[in-house]
Coordinates of C-alpha atoms and ligand atoms in Angstrom, one line a residue:
X1 CA -0.1 -0.1 0.1
X2 CA 1.8 3.4 -1.3
X3 CA 1.0 6.4 0.8
X4 CA -0.5 9.3 -0.9
X5 CA -0.5 12.4 1.5
X6 CA -2.6 15.3 -0.1
X7 CA -1.3 17.3 2.8
X8 CA 1.2 20.2 3.4
X9 CA 2.3 19.1 6.8
X10 CA 2.5 15.2 6.9
X11 CA 5.5 14.1 9.3
X12 CA 7.4 12.9 6.3
X13 CA 8.5 16.0 3.9
X14 CA 9.2 13.7 1.2
X15 CA 5.4 12.5 1.2
X16 CA 3.7 15.9 1.1
X17 CA 1.6 16.4 -2.1
X18 CA -0.9 19.2 -1.8
X19 CA -0.9 19.8 -5.4
X20 CA -3.3 17.6 -7.1
X21 CA -1.2 17.3 -10.4
X22 CA 1.8 16.3 -8.3
X23 CA -0.1 13.9 -6.2
X24 CA -1.2 12.2 -9.4
X25 CA 2.2 12.1 -10.8
X26 CA 3.5 10.5 -7.5
X27 CA 0.6 7.8 -7.8
X28 CA 1.8 6.8 -11.4
X29 CA 5.5 6.5 -10.1
X30 CA 3.9 4.1 -7.1
X31 CA 1.9 2.1 -9.4
X32 CA 5.2 1.6 -11.8
X33 CA 7.1 0.6 -8.9
X34 CA 4.6 -2.1 -7.8
X35 CA 2.1 -0.8 -5.4
X36 CA -1.0 -2.8 -5.6
X37 CA -3.2 -0.3 -3.5
X38 CA -2.9 3.4 -2.8
X39 CA -3.9 5.4 0.2
X40 CA -4.8 8.8 0.1
X41 CA -5.2 11.1 3.2
X42 CA -5.9 14.8 3.4
X43 CA -5.2 15.4 7.0
X44 CA -2.3 14.8 8.7
X45 CA -2.3 12.6 12.0
X46 CA 1.2 13.1 13.1
X47 CA 1.8 13.6 16.8
X48 CA 0.6 17.1 17.6
X49 CA -1.2 17.7 14.4
X50 CA -4.4 20.0 14.5
X51 CA -7.4 18.5 12.9
X52 CA -8.6 20.2 9.5
X53 CA -12.1 20.9 8.9
X54 CA -14.3 18.3 6.8
X55 CA -14.5 20.8 4.0
X56 CA -10.9 21.2 3.8
X57 CA -10.3 17.4 3.7
X58 CA -13.0 16.9 1.1
X59 CA -11.5 19.7 -1.1
X60 CA -8.2 18.2 -0.9
X61 CA -9.5 14.6 -1.6
X62 CA -12.1 14.7 -4.2
X63 CA -10.1 15.8 -7.4
X64 CA -7.6 13.2 -6.8
X65 CA -10.1 10.6 -5.8
X66 CA -11.9 11.4 -8.8
X67 CA -8.7 11.0 -11.1
X68 CA -7.4 8.0 -9.6
X69 CA -10.4 6.3 -10.6
X70 CA -9.1 6.1 -13.9
X71 CA -6.0 4.2 -12.5
X72 CA -5.8 0.3 -12.5
X73 CA -5.5 0.2 -8.7
X74 CA -7.6 0.0 -5.7
X75 CA -7.9 3.3 -3.9
X76 CA -8.1 3.5 0.0
X77 CA -9.2 6.7 1.6
X78 CA -7.7 7.3 5.1
X79 CA -10.3 9.3 7.2
X80 CA -12.0 9.7 10.3
X81 CA -14.9 11.5 9.5
X82 CA -18.1 9.6 8.7
X83 CA -19.3 12.6 6.2
X84 CA -16.0 12.3 4.2
X85 CA -16.4 8.3 4.1
X86 CA -19.8 8.7 2.7
X87 CA -18.6 11.0 0.1
X88 CA -15.6 9.0 -0.7
X89 CA -17.9 5.9 -1.0
X90 CA -20.1 7.7 -3.3
X91 CA -17.2 8.9 -5.6
X92 CA -15.8 5.1 -5.8
X93 CA -13.4 4.4 -3.0
X94 CA -12.4 0.9 -2.5
X95 CA -11.5 0.8 0.9
X96 CA -11.9 3.2 4.0
X97 CA -8.7 3.6 6.4
X98 CA -9.9 4.9 9.7
X99 CA -7.2 5.3 12.1
X100 CA -9.5 5.9 14.9
X101 CA -10.9 2.5 14.3
X102 CA -14.6 3.5 13.2
X103 CA -15.1 4.3 16.9
X104 CA -17.1 7.6 15.6
X105 CA -20.6 7.3 16.6
X106 CA -21.9 7.5 12.8
X107 CA -18.5 5.8 11.4
X108 CA -20.0 2.2 11.3
X109 CA -23.6 3.1 9.7
X110 CA -21.2 5.3 7.0
X111 CA -19.5 2.3 5.8
X112 CA -21.5 -0.8 6.7
X113 CA -24.0 -0.6 3.7
X114 CA -21.0 -0.2 1.1
X115 CA -19.0 -3.0 -0.4
X116 CA -15.7 -1.2 0.5
X117 CA -12.5 -2.8 2.2
X118 CA -12.4 -1.3 5.7
X119 CA -9.2 -0.9 7.7
X120 CA -9.8 -0.8 11.3
X121 CA -6.8 0.8 13.2
X122 CA -6.1 1.2 17.0
X123 CA -5.2 4.7 18.2
X124 CA -4.9 5.7 21.9
X125 CA -6.6 9.4 22.2
X126 CA -6.4 12.0 19.4
X127 CA -3.2 13.0 17.2
X128 CA -3.0 16.5 18.9
X129 CA -2.2 14.8 22.2
X130 CA -1.7 11.2 22.0
X131 CA 2.0 11.1 22.4
X132 CA 2.1 13.3 25.5
X133 CA 1.6 10.3 28.0
X134 CA 0.8 7.0 26.4
X135 CA 0.3 4.4 29.0
X136 CA -0.6 0.6 28.9
X137 CA -1.0 -2.2 31.6
X138 CA -0.7 -4.6 28.7
X139 CA -0.5 -3.1 25.0
X140 CA -1.0 -6.5 23.2
X141 CA -4.0 -7.2 25.0
X142 CA -5.6 -3.9 25.1
X143 CA -4.7 -3.3 21.3
X144 CA -6.0 -6.6 20.5
X145 CA -9.1 -6.3 22.5
X146 CA -9.8 -3.1 20.8
X147 CA -9.4 -4.6 17.2
X148 CA -11.2 -7.7 18.1
X149 CA -14.3 -5.5 19.6
X150 CA -14.3 -3.1 16.6
X151 CA -14.2 -6.0 14.1
X152 CA -17.1 -7.6 16.0
X153 CA -19.1 -4.1 16.0
X154 CA -18.7 -3.9 12.0
X155 CA -19.8 -7.6 11.3
X156 CA -22.6 -7.2 13.9
X157 CA -23.8 -4.4 11.4
X158 CA -23.6 -6.7 8.4
X159 CA -20.1 -6.1 7.2
X160 CA -18.5 -9.3 5.6
X161 CA -15.4 -10.3 7.5
X162 CA -13.7 -10.7 4.1
X163 CA -13.8 -6.7 3.8
X164 CA -11.9 -6.2 7.0
X165 CA -8.2 -5.6 8.0
X166 CA -6.6 -4.6 11.3
X167 CA -3.7 -2.5 12.2
X168 CA -2.3 -2.0 15.5
X169 CA -1.6 1.8 14.7
X170 CA 2.3 2.0 15.1
X171 CA 3.1 5.2 16.7
X172 CA -0.4 6.3 17.5
X173 CA -0.3 6.7 21.5
X174 CA 2.4 4.3 22.0
X175 CA 6.0 4.4 23.3
X176 CA 8.7 2.5 21.6
X177 CA 8.3 -0.4 24.2
X178 CA 4.5 -0.5 23.2
X179 CA 5.3 -0.5 19.4
X180 CA 8.0 -3.2 20.1
X181 CA 5.6 -5.5 21.9
X182 CA 2.9 -5.1 19.2
X183 CA 5.4 -5.9 16.6
X184 CA 6.9 -9.0 18.6
X185 CA 3.5 -10.4 19.1
X186 CA 1.8 -9.3 15.8
X187 CA 0.3 -12.7 15.0
X188 CA -1.8 -12.6 18.3
X189 CA -3.4 -9.3 17.4
X190 CA -5.8 -10.9 14.7
X191 CA -8.7 -12.4 15.9
X192 CA -9.9 -15.8 14.8
X193 CA -12.5 -15.8 12.1
X194 CA -13.7 -19.2 10.5
X195 CA -15.0 -17.1 7.5
X196 CA -11.8 -15.8 6.1
X197 CA -8.7 -17.5 4.6
X198 CA -6.3 -18.6 7.3
X199 CA -8.8 -18.6 10.0
X200 CA -7.8 -15.0 11.2
X201 CA -8.6 -11.4 10.2
X202 CA -5.4 -10.0 8.0
X203 CA -3.4 -7.5 9.3
X204 CA -2.0 -4.1 7.9
X205 CA 1.2 -2.4 9.3
X206 CA 2.3 1.0 8.9
X207 CA 5.7 1.9 10.3
X208 CA 7.3 3.4 7.3
X209 CA 9.7 6.3 8.4
X210 CA 8.1 6.7 11.7
X211 CA 9.7 8.0 15.2
X212 CA 9.6 4.3 16.2
X213 CA 12.1 3.7 13.3
X214 CA 13.9 6.9 14.5
X215 CA 14.0 5.6 18.1
X216 CA 15.4 2.1 17.2
X217 CA 18.2 3.6 14.6
X218 CA 19.1 6.9 16.2
X219 CA 17.9 8.7 12.8
X220 CA 16.2 11.9 13.6
X221 CA 15.2 13.0 10.3
X222 CA 12.7 10.9 8.4
X223 CA 14.7 11.2 5.2
X224 CA 17.3 9.0 6.9
X225 CA 14.8 6.2 8.0
X226 CA 14.7 4.3 4.9
X227 CA 16.8 1.3 5.8
X228 CA 15.2 1.0 9.1
X229 CA 12.0 1.2 7.4
X230 CA 12.9 -1.6 5.1
X231 CA 13.8 -4.0 7.9
X232 CA 10.5 -3.1 9.7
X233 CA 8.6 -4.0 6.8
X234 CA 10.3 -7.2 6.5
X235 CA 9.9 -8.1 10.1
X236 CA 6.0 -7.2 9.7
X237 CA 6.0 -9.6 6.7
X238 CA 7.6 -12.2 8.3
X239 CA 5.2 -12.0 11.4
X240 CA 2.3 -12.5 8.7
X241 CA 1.3 -8.9 8.0
X242 CA -0.7 -9.1 4.6
X243 CA -0.6 -5.2 3.8
X244 CA 2.4 -3.0 4.3
X245 CA 1.6 0.8 4.3
X246 CA 4.8 2.4 2.9
X247 CA 6.1 5.5 1.4
X248 CA 8.9 4.0 -0.6
X249 CA 7.0 1.4 -2.9
X250 CA 10.3 0.4 -5.1
X251 CA 12.4 -0.2 -2.1
X252 CA 10.0 -2.2 -0.2
X253 CA 9.0 -4.4 -3.4
X254 CA 12.8 -5.2 -3.7
X255 CA 13.2 -5.9 -0.1
X256 CA 10.1 -8.1 -0.1
X257 CA 11.5 -10.2 -3.4
X258 CA 14.6 -10.8 -1.8
X259 CA 13.2 -12.0 1.5
X260 CA 10.6 -14.1 -0.5
X261 CA 13.4 -15.7 -2.3
X262 CA 15.6 -16.4 0.7
X263 CA 13.3 -16.6 3.5
X264 CA 12.1 -19.8 5.2
X265 CA 8.2 -19.1 5.0
X266 CA 7.7 -18.0 1.4
X267 CA 4.2 -18.9 1.4
X268 CA 3.4 -16.4 4.1
X269 CA 4.9 -13.4 2.5
X270 CA 2.5 -10.6 0.9
X271 CA 2.7 -10.5 -2.8
Ligands
HH2_301 N1 0.0 6.0 9.7 C1 -0.2 7.1 9.1 C2 -1.4 7.4 8.8 N2 -2.6 6.5 8.4 N3 -3.2 4.5 8.7 C3 -3.2 3.1 8.8 N4 -4.1 2.3 8.7 N5 -1.8 2.7 9.6 C4 -1.1 3.5 9.8 O1 0.2 3.3 10.5 C5 -1.0 5.0 9.5 C6 -2.2 5.3 8.7 C7 0.8 8.2 9.4 O2 1.5 8.1 8.3 P1 1.5 9.3 7.2 O3 0.3 9.2 6.5 O4 2.7 9.1 6.3 O5 1.5 10.7 7.8 P2 0.6 11.8 8.3 O6 -0.5 11.4 9.3 O7 1.6 13.0 8.9 O8 -0.1 12.3 6.9

């Protein structure tokens, strides 16, 4: 999943594409590089970010989403707002990626009647304050419990389990030790579900160039975090993640190709 931020302020300066023409040019590059899915977002959710209005978010999304319908790739829309979810679905979005895990009181109703894929992510608190004092008794149990509960709510509202993918939300209200615990116990986060292949709901992981990678490598600048991000992507794939949300498609595709060729569990790898 290639990240396409339509924002002027996303945490990684190299991924800011507020101009629609530049965003579409970037989308073409990611497709040529081997992306199987694009995730477009119009509100930065970096720690400390202030929310944008629904009007601003939609004004940034609409022209790019409309143009991407002509591209041979499914498009995910990264939004927390039910009104934006509804408009994105009406304009043909293939997936809704909600970093707040469909916790808005109207979010489940906004998406349940569609056929779109749904990414349920865990976030503790709100982007503006989430990194001020994150604290967990047991991050694996708490995040896993949240994902399980939200998936259950969506299924109870009529969503077929094949539409769901779950995401621990690396860096969203989490300390380095919490992120580490979640990555080390990744397979435990996916709730059992007899209705899907493999018997567990699939997982998506996004750690590309995040502070977590900076903390592990000592790299302060996001521009210097590619190698760490690639290692994290391979670790996530090896732990069974089915979708990797990345800024660097070509580099990740290469890393996965080598790992798949050399690794012991070729059949578990994302393709
Ligand atoms: N991370 C970001 C945004 N959306 N969605 C999912 N499902 N998982 C993630 O890990 C995730 C996400 C943050 O990255 P980015 O979009 O590059 O930055 P910003 O929020 O600053 O625009």
